[in-house]
Short mmCIF file of C-alpha atoms in Angstrom, two decimals:
data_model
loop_
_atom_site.label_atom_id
_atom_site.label_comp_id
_atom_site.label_asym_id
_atom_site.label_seq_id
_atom_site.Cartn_x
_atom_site.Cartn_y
_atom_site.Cartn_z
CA UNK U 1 -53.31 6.48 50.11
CA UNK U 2 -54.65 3.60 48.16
CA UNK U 3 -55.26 6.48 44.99
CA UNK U 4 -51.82 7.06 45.08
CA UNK U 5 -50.67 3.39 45.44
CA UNK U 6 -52.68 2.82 42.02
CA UNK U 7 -51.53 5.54 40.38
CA UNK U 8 -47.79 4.78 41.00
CA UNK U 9 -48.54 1.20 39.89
CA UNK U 10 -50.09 2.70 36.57
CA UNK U 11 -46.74 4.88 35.66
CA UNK U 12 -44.37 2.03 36.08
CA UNK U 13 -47.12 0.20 33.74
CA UNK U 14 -46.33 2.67 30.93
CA UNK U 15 -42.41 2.68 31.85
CA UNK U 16 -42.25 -1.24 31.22
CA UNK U 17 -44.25 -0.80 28.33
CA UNK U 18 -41.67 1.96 26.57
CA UNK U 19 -38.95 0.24 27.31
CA UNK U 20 -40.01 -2.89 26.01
CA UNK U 21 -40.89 -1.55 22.72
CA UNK U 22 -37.71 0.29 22.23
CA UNK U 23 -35.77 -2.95 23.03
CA UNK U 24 -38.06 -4.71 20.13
CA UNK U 25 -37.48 -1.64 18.11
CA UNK U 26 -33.82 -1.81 18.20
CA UNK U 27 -33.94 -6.00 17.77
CA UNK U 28 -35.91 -5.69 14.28
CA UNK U 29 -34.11 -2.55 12.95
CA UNK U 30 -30.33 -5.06 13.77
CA UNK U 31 -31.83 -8.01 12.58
CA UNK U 32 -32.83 -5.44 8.98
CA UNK U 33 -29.24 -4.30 9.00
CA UNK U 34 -27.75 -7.03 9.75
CA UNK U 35 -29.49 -8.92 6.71
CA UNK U 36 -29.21 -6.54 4.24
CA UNK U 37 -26.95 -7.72 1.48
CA UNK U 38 -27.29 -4.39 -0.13
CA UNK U 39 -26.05 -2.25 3.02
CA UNK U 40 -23.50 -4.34 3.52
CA UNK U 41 -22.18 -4.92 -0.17
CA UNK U 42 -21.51 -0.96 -0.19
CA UNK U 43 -19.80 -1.02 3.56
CA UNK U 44 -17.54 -4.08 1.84
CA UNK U 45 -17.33 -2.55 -1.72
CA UNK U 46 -16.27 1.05 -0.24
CA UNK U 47 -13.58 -0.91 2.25
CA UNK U 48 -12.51 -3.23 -1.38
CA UNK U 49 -11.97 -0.12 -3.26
CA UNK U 50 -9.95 1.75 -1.12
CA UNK U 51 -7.81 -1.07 0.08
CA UNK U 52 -7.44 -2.06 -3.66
CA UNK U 53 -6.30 1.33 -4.42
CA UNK U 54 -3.82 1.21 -1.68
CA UNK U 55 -2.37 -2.41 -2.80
CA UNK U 56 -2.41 -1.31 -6.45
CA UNK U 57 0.23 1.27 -5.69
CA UNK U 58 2.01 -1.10 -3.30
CA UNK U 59 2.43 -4.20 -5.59
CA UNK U 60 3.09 -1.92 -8.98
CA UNK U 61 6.23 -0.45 -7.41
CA UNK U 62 7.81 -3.54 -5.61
CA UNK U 63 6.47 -6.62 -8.47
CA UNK U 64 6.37 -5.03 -11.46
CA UNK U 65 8.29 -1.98 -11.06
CA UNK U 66 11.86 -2.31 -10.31
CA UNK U 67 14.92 -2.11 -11.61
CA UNK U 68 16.67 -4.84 -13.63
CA UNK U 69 20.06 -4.11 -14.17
CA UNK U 70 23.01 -3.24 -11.61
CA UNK U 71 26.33 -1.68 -12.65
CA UNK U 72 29.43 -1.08 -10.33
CA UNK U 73 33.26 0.34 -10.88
CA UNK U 74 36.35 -1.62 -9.89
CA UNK U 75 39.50 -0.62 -10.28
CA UNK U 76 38.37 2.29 -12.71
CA UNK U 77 36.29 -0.46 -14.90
CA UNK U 78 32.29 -0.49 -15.11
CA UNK U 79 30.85 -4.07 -14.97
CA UNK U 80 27.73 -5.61 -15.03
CA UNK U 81 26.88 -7.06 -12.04
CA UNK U 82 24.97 -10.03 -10.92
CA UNK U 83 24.40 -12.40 -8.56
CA UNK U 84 21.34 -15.14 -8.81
CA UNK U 85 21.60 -15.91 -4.81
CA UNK U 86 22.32 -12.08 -3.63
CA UNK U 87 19.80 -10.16 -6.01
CA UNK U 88 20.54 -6.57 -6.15
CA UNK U 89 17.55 -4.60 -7.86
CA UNK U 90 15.05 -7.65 -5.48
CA UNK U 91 17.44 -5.96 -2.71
CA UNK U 92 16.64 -2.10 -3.78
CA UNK U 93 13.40 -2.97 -3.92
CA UNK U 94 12.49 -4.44 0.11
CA UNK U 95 14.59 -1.64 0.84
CA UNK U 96 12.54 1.04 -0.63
CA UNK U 97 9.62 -0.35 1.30
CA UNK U 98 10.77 0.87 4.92
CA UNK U 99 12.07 4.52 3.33
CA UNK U 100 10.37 8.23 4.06
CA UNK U 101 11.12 9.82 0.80
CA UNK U 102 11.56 13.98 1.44
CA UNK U 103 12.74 17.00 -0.57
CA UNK U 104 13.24 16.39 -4.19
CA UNK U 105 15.53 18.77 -5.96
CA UNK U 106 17.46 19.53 -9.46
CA UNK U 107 20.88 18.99 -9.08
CA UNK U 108 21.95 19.53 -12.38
CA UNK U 109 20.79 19.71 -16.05
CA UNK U 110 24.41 19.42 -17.71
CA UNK U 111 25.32 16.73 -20.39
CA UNK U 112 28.97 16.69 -19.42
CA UNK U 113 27.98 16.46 -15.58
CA UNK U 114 25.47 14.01 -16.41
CA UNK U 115 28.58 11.72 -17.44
CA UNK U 116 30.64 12.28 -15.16
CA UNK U 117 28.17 11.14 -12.83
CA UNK U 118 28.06 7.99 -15.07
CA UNK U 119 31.64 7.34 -14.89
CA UNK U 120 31.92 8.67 -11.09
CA UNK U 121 33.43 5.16 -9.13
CA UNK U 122 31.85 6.08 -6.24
CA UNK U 123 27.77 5.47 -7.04
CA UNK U 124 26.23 1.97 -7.77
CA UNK U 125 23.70 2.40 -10.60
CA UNK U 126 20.41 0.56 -10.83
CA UNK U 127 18.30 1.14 -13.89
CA UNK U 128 14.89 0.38 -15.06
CA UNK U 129 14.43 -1.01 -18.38
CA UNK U 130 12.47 2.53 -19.71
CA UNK U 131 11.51 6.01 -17.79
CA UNK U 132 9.30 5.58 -15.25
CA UNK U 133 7.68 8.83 -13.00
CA UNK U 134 9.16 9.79 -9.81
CA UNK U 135 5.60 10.07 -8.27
CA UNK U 136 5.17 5.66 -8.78
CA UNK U 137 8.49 5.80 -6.98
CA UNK U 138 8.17 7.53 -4.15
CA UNK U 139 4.32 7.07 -3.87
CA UNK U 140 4.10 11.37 -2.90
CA UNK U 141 2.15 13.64 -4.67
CA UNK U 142 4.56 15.98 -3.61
CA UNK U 143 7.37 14.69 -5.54
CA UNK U 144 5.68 14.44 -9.25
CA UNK U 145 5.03 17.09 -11.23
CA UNK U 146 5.50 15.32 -14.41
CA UNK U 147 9.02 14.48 -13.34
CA UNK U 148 10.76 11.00 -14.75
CA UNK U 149 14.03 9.11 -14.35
CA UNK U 150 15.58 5.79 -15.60
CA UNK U 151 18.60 5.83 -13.58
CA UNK U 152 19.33 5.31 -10.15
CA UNK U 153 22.72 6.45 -8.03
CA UNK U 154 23.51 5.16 -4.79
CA UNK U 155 26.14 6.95 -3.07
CA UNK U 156 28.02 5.75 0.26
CA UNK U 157 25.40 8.25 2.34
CA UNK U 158 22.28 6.88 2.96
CA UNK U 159 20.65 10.16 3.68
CA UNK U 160 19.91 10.52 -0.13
CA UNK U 161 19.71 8.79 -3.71
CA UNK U 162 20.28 10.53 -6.50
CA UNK U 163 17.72 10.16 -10.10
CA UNK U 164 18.84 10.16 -13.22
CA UNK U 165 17.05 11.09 -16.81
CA UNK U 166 19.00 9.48 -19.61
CA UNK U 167 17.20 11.54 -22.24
CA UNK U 168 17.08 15.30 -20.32
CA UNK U 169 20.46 14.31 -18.45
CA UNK U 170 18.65 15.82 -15.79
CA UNK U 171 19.67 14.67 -12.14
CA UNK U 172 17.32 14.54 -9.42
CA UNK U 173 18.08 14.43 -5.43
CA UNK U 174 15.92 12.94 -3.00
CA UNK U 175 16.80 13.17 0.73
CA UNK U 176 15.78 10.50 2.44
CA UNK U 177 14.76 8.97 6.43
CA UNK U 178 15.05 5.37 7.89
CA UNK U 179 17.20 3.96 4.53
CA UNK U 180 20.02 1.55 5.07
CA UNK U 181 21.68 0.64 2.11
CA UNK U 182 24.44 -1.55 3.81
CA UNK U 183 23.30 -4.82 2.78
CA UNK U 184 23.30 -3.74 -1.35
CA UNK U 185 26.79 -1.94 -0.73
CA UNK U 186 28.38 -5.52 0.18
CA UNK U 187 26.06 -7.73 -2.66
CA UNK U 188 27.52 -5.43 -5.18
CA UNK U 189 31.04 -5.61 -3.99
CA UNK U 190 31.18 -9.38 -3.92
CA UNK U 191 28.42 -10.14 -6.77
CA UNK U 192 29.36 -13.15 -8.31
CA UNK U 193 29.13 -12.05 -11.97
CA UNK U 194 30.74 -9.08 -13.12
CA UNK U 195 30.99 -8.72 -16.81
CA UNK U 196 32.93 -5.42 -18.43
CA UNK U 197 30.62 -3.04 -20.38
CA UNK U 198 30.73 1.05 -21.09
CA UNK U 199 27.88 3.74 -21.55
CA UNK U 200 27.24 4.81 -25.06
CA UNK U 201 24.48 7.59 -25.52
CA UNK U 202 21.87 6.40 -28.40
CA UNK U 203 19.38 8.22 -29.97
CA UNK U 204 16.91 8.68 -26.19
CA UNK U 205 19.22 7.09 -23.65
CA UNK U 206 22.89 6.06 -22.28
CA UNK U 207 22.86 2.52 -23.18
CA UNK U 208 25.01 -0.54 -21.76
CA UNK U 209 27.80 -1.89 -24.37
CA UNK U 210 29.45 -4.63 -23.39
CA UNK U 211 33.48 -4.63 -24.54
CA UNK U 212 33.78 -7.89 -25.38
CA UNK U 213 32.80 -11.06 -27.06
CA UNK U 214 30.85 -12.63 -24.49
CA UNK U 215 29.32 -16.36 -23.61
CA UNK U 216 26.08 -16.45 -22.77
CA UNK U 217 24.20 -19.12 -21.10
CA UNK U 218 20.90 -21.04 -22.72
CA UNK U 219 18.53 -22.16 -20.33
CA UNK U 220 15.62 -24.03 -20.30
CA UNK U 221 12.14 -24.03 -18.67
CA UNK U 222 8.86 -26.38 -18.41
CA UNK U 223 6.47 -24.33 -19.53
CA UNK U 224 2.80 -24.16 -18.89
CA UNK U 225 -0.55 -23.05 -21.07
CA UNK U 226 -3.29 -22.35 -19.79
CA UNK U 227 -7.01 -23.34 -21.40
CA UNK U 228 -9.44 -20.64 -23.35
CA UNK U 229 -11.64 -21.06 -20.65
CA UNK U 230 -9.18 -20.02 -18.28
CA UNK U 231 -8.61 -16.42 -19.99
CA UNK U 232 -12.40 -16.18 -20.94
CA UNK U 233 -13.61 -16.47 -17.23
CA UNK U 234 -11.16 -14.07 -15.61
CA UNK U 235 -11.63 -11.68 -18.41
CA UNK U 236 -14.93 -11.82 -19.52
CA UNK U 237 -16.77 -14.10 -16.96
CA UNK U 238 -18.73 -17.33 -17.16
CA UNK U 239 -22.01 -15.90 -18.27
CA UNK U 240 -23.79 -14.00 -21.37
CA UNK U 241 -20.17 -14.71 -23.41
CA UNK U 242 -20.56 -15.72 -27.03
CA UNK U 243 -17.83 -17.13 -29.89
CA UNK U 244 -17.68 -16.12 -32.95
CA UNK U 245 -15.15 -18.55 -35.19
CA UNK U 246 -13.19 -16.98 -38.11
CA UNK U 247 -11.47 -18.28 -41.23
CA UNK U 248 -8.14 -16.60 -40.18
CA UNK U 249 -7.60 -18.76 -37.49
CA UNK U 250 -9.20 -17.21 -34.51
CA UNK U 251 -12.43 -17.40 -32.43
CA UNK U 252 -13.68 -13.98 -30.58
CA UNK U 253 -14.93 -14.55 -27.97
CA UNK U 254 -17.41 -11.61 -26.36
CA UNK U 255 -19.42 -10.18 -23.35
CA UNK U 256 -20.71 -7.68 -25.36
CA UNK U 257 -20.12 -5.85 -28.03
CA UNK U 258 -17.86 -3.47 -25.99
CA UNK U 259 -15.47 -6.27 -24.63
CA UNK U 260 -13.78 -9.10 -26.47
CA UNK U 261 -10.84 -11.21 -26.55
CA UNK U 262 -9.48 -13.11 -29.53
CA UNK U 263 -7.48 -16.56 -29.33
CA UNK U 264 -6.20 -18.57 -31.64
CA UNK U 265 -7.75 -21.43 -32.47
CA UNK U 266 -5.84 -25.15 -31.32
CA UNK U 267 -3.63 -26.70 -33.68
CA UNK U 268 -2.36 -23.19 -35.20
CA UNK U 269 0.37 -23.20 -32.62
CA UNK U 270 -0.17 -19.72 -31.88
CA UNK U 271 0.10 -18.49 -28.78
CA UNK U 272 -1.03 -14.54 -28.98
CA UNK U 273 -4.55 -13.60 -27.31
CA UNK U 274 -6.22 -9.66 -27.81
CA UNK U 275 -8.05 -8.06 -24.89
CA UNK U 276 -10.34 -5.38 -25.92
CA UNK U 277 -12.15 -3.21 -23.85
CA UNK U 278 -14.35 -0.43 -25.70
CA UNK U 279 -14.18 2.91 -24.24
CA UNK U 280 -13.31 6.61 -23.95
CA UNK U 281 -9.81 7.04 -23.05
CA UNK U 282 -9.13 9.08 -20.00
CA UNK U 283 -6.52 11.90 -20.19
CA UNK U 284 -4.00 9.92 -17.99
CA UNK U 285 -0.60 11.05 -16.53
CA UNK U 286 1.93 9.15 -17.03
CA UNK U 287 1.97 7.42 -13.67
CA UNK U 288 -1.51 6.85 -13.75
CA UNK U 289 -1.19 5.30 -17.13
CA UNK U 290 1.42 2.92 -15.62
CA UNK U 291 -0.85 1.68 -13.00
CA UNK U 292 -4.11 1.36 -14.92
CA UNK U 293 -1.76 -1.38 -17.07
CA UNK U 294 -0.96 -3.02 -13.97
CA UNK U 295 -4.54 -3.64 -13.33
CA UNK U 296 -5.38 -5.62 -16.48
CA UNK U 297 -1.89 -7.18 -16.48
CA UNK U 298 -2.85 -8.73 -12.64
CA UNK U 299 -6.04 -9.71 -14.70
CA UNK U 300 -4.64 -11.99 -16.94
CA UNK U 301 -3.71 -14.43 -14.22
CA UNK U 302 -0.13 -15.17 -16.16
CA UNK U 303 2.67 -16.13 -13.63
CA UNK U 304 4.40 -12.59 -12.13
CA UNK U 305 6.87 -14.51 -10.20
CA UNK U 306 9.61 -12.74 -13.10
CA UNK U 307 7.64 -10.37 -14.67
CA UNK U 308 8.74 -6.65 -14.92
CA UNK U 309 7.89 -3.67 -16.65
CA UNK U 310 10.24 -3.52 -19.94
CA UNK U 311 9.11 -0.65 -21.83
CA UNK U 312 6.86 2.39 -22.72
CA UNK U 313 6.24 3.72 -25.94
CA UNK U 314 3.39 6.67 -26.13
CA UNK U 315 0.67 4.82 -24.60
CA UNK U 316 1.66 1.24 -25.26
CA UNK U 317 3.47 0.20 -22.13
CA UNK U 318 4.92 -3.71 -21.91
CA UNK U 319 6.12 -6.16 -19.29
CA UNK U 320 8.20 -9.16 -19.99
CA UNK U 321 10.36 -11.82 -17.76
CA UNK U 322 13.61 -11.08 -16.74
CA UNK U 323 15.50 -14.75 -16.47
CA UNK U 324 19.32 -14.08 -14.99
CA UNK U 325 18.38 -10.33 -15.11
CA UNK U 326 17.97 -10.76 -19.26
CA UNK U 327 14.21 -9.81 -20.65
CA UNK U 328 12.83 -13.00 -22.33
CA UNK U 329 10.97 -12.13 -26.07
CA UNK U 330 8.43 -14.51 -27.45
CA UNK U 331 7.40 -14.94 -31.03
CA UNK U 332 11.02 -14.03 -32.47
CA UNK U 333 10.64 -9.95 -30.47
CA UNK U 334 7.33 -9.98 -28.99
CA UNK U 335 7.20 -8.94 -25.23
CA UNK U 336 4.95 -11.05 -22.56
CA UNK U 337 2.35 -8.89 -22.03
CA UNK U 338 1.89 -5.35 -24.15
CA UNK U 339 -0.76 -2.86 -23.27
CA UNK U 340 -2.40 -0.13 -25.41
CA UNK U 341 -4.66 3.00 -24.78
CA UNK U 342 -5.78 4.61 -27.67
CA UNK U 343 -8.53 7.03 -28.26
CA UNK U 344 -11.49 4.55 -27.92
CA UNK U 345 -10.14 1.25 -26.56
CA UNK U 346 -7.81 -0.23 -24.21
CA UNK U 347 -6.25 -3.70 -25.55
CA UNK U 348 -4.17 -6.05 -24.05
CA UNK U 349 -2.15 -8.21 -26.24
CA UNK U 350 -0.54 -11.35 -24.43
CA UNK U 351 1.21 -14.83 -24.77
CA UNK U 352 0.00 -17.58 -22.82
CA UNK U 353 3.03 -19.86 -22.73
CA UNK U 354 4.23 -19.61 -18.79
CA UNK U 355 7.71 -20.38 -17.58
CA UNK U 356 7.44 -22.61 -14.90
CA UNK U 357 9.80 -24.51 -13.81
CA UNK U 358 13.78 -24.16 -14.78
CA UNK U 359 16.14 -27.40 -15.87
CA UNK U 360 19.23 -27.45 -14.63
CA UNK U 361 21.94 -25.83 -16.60
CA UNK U 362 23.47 -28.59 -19.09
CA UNK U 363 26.09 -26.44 -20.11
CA UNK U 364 24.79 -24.86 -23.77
CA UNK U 365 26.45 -21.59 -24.44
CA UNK U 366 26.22 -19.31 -27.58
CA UNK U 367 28.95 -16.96 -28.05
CA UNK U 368 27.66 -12.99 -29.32
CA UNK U 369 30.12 -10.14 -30.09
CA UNK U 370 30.99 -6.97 -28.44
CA UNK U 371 27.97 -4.42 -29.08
CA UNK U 372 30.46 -2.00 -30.91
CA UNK U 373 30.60 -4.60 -33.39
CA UNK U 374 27.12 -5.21 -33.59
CA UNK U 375 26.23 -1.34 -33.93
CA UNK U 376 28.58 -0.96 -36.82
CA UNK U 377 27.07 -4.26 -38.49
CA UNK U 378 23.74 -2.29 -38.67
CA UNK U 379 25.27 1.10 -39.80
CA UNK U 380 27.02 -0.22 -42.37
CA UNK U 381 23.95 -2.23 -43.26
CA UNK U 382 22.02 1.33 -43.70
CA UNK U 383 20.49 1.38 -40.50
CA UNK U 384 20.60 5.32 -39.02
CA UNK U 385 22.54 5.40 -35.91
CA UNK U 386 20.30 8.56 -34.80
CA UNK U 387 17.44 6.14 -35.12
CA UNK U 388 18.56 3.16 -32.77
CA UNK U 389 17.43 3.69 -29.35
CA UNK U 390 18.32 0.35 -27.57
CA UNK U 391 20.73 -2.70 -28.28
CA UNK U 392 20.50 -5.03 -25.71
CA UNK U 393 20.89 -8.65 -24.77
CA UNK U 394 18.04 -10.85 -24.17
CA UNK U 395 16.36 -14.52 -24.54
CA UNK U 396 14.98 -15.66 -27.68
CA UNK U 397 12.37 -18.20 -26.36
CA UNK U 398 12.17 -21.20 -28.67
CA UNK U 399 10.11 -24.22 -28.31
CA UNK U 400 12.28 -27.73 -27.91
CA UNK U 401 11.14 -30.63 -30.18
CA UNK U 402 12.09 -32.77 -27.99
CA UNK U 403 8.99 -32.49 -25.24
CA UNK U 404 5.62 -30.71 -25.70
CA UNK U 405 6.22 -28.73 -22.77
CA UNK U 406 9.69 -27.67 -23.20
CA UNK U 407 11.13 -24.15 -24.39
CA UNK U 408 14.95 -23.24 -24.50
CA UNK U 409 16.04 -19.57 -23.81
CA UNK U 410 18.53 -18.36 -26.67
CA UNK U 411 20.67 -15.63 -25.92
CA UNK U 412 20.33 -12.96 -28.48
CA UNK U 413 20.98 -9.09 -29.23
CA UNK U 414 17.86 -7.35 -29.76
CA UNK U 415 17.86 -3.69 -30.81
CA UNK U 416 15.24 -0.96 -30.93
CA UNK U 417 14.88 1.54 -33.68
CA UNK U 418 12.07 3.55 -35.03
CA UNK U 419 9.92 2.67 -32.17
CA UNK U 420 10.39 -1.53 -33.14
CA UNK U 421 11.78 -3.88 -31.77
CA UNK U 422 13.56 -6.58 -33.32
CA UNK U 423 15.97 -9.23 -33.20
CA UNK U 424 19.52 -8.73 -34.76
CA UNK U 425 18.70 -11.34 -37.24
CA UNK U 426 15.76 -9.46 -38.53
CA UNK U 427 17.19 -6.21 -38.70
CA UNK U 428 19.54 -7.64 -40.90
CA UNK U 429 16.92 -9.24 -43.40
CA UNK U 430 15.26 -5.94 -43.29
CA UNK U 431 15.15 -3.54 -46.08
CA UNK U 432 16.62 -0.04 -44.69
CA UNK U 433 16.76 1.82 -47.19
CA UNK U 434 12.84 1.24 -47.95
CA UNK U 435 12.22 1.91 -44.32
CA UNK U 436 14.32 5.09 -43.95
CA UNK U 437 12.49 6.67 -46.59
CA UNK U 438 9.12 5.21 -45.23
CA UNK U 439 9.94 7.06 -41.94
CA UNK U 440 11.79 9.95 -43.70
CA UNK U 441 8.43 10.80 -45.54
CA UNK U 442 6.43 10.01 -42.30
CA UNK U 443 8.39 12.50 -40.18
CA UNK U 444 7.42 15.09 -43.32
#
């Protein structure tokens, strides 16, 4: 009896032992996971990536991505329409955010029904400023196949929208679940501008022409710059950077010699800064293209508050702001923020000045013509009307004498041709007969 009682002793002996050195086991190997930075940076940087890639998409479509121009019939008449309090492409856009897009199909491919569905009463059309892909609008793989649009149609159903493709006249519908577009129906009806226009078809799209001599408001903002340093920490960090000062005006400043940024130097009263970023180009589709750019332009740290995509040209794609649903152009027709892939870089080229805050309206008006007048000024002046892809209406931003920090938005036409844009007053200074035949040999 007493053998056994030993014996039993002994075994729980060993028990309490194992036990206890599994418990101490399991403290040191928590405490080593639960200081590792390494471990831990890779849970958090696989977590960062993937919610980064989700918010990307997000914020591209419903920021930067959206429509900036609304158009409505009444009474057989197309106008404009806008309203500063009762936004209708800010509308479109929080209503997108709740919608199940579905099937996607061809409705038609026809010119002539392509216009009649331009001039059909019954649709309010929202448009972007340029083609974007179906696949960054409806965020499903399903629905992309290289597929783009510029034009939107809502109809009175809100079981579908309908996509249109200026330059393929190609129609697109997309059945839809859980839209309501009952709120945009009644902004349009009662927006409180409504201005008369037509569709003309240009050289790549259908393009807004208003009918009349219209005036045009000229606002003004407090504006805002922000230091070198600024720009050189969020784009090339605060340490190993270097400047190199030229006699041109500029210093470069770099991380290495793959990634630089050039500013102008104070007292030129420039305002333009160039991104580059050294590296192979990837062979991007379009969508993917228009998202990369996003990136960078959230980089820059720039106020987004009014900043929308405004236009693609091959693999230059730039984003401006849209004051009273008009783009605003710096530097006489220079866009806020342009960005470029090419074959071995990607560039960003940018203007620092900010809009910040807006001064009430004093009034100032400037008075521009119908755009039929405006198109035959440049034909007759030699300009190709097969060449001019855009005439528009949009700010000229000019700086006010009268305060450091003051700019005044001038209402202006600006007009695209041969991939350039330019203000009417330059086109008209502009030698076209030396630049037809520069293009006419180029095309050769």
């Amino acid at each position: 009896m007493i053998g056994m009682k030993f014996k039993f002793k002994f075994g729980d002996f060993f028990l309490l032992v194992g036990t206890l050195l599994v418990f101490s086991l399991s403290i040191v190997l928590w405490i080593f996971i639960m200081t590792n930075d390494q471990y831990f940076s890779h849970i958090n940087q696989t977590s960062s990536v993937a919610q980064q890639s989700r918010n990307r998409l997000n914020n591209s479509i419903y920021d930067l991505y959206i429509p900036t121009c609304s158009y409505g019939f009444k009474n057989g008449q197309l106008y404009r329409l806008y309203d500063a309090k009762k936004n209708l492409p800010l509308e479109f856009a929080k209503e997108l955010k709740g919608i199940k897009f579905k099937n996607l199909n061809v409705v038609s491919t026809s010119r002539s029904k392509y216009e009649r569905m331009l001039n059909a009463p019954d649709y309010i059309q929202l448009t972007f400023p340029d083609e974007v892909s179906i696949k960054l609008f409806t965020k499903q793989n399903t629905l992309e196949n290289g597929k783009k649009f510029r034009r939107v149609f809502i109809s009175n159903s809100d079981n579908r929208l309908y996509l249109g493709n200026d330059e393929t006249t190609t129609v697109y519908r997309i059945d839809l679940a859980r839209a309501n577009f009952t709120k945009l129906r009644s902004y349009a009806s009662h927006a409180h501008s409504m201005t008369p226009v037509k569709l003309v078809r240009l050289k790549d799209y259908y393009e807004v022409f208003y009918t009349n001599a219209e005036r045009w408001r000229v606002y003004s903002y407090l504006t805002n710059n922000q230091t070198d340093s600024y720009f050189v920490s969020r784009l090339l960090g605060t340490t190993n950077v270097t400047a190199h000062s030229s006699k041109k005006g500029w210093i470069t400043y770099s991380l290495n010699y793959y990634t630089k940024l050039r500013i102008p130097k104070s007292g030129t009263k420039k305002h333009d800064l160039l991104y580059t970023k050294y590296e192979k180009s990837k062979n991007l589709a379009m969508h993917e293209r228009l998202l990369d750019s996003v990136d960078y332009v959230h980089k820059l740290g720039l106020s987004e508050q009014d900043l929308r995509f405004f236009d693609t040209n091959g693999m230059a794609i730039s984003y401006t702001n849209y004051i009273e649903g008009l783009p605003v152009f710096a530097e006489q027709h220079t866009p806020q923020i342009k960005t470029s892939f090419t074959p071995e870089s990607m560039q960003v080229a940018f203007n620092n000045i900010d809009l910040q805050i807006p001064i009430p309206f004093d009034g100032q008006t400037r008075s521009l013509p119908s755009t039929d007048t405006v198109l035959q000024e440049l034909t007759n002046q030699g300009l190709k009307r097969d060449q001019i892809q855009r005439i528009i209406v949009g700010f000229r931003m000019v700086k006010d004498n009268s305060h450091d920090h003051l700019a005044n938005l001038i209402p202006t036409y600006y007009v695209k041709a041969y991939n350039r844009w330019q203000s009417l007053s330059e086109w008209q200074k502009q030698d076209l007969t030396a630049l037809n035949k520069d293009n006419k040999e180029g095309a050769q």
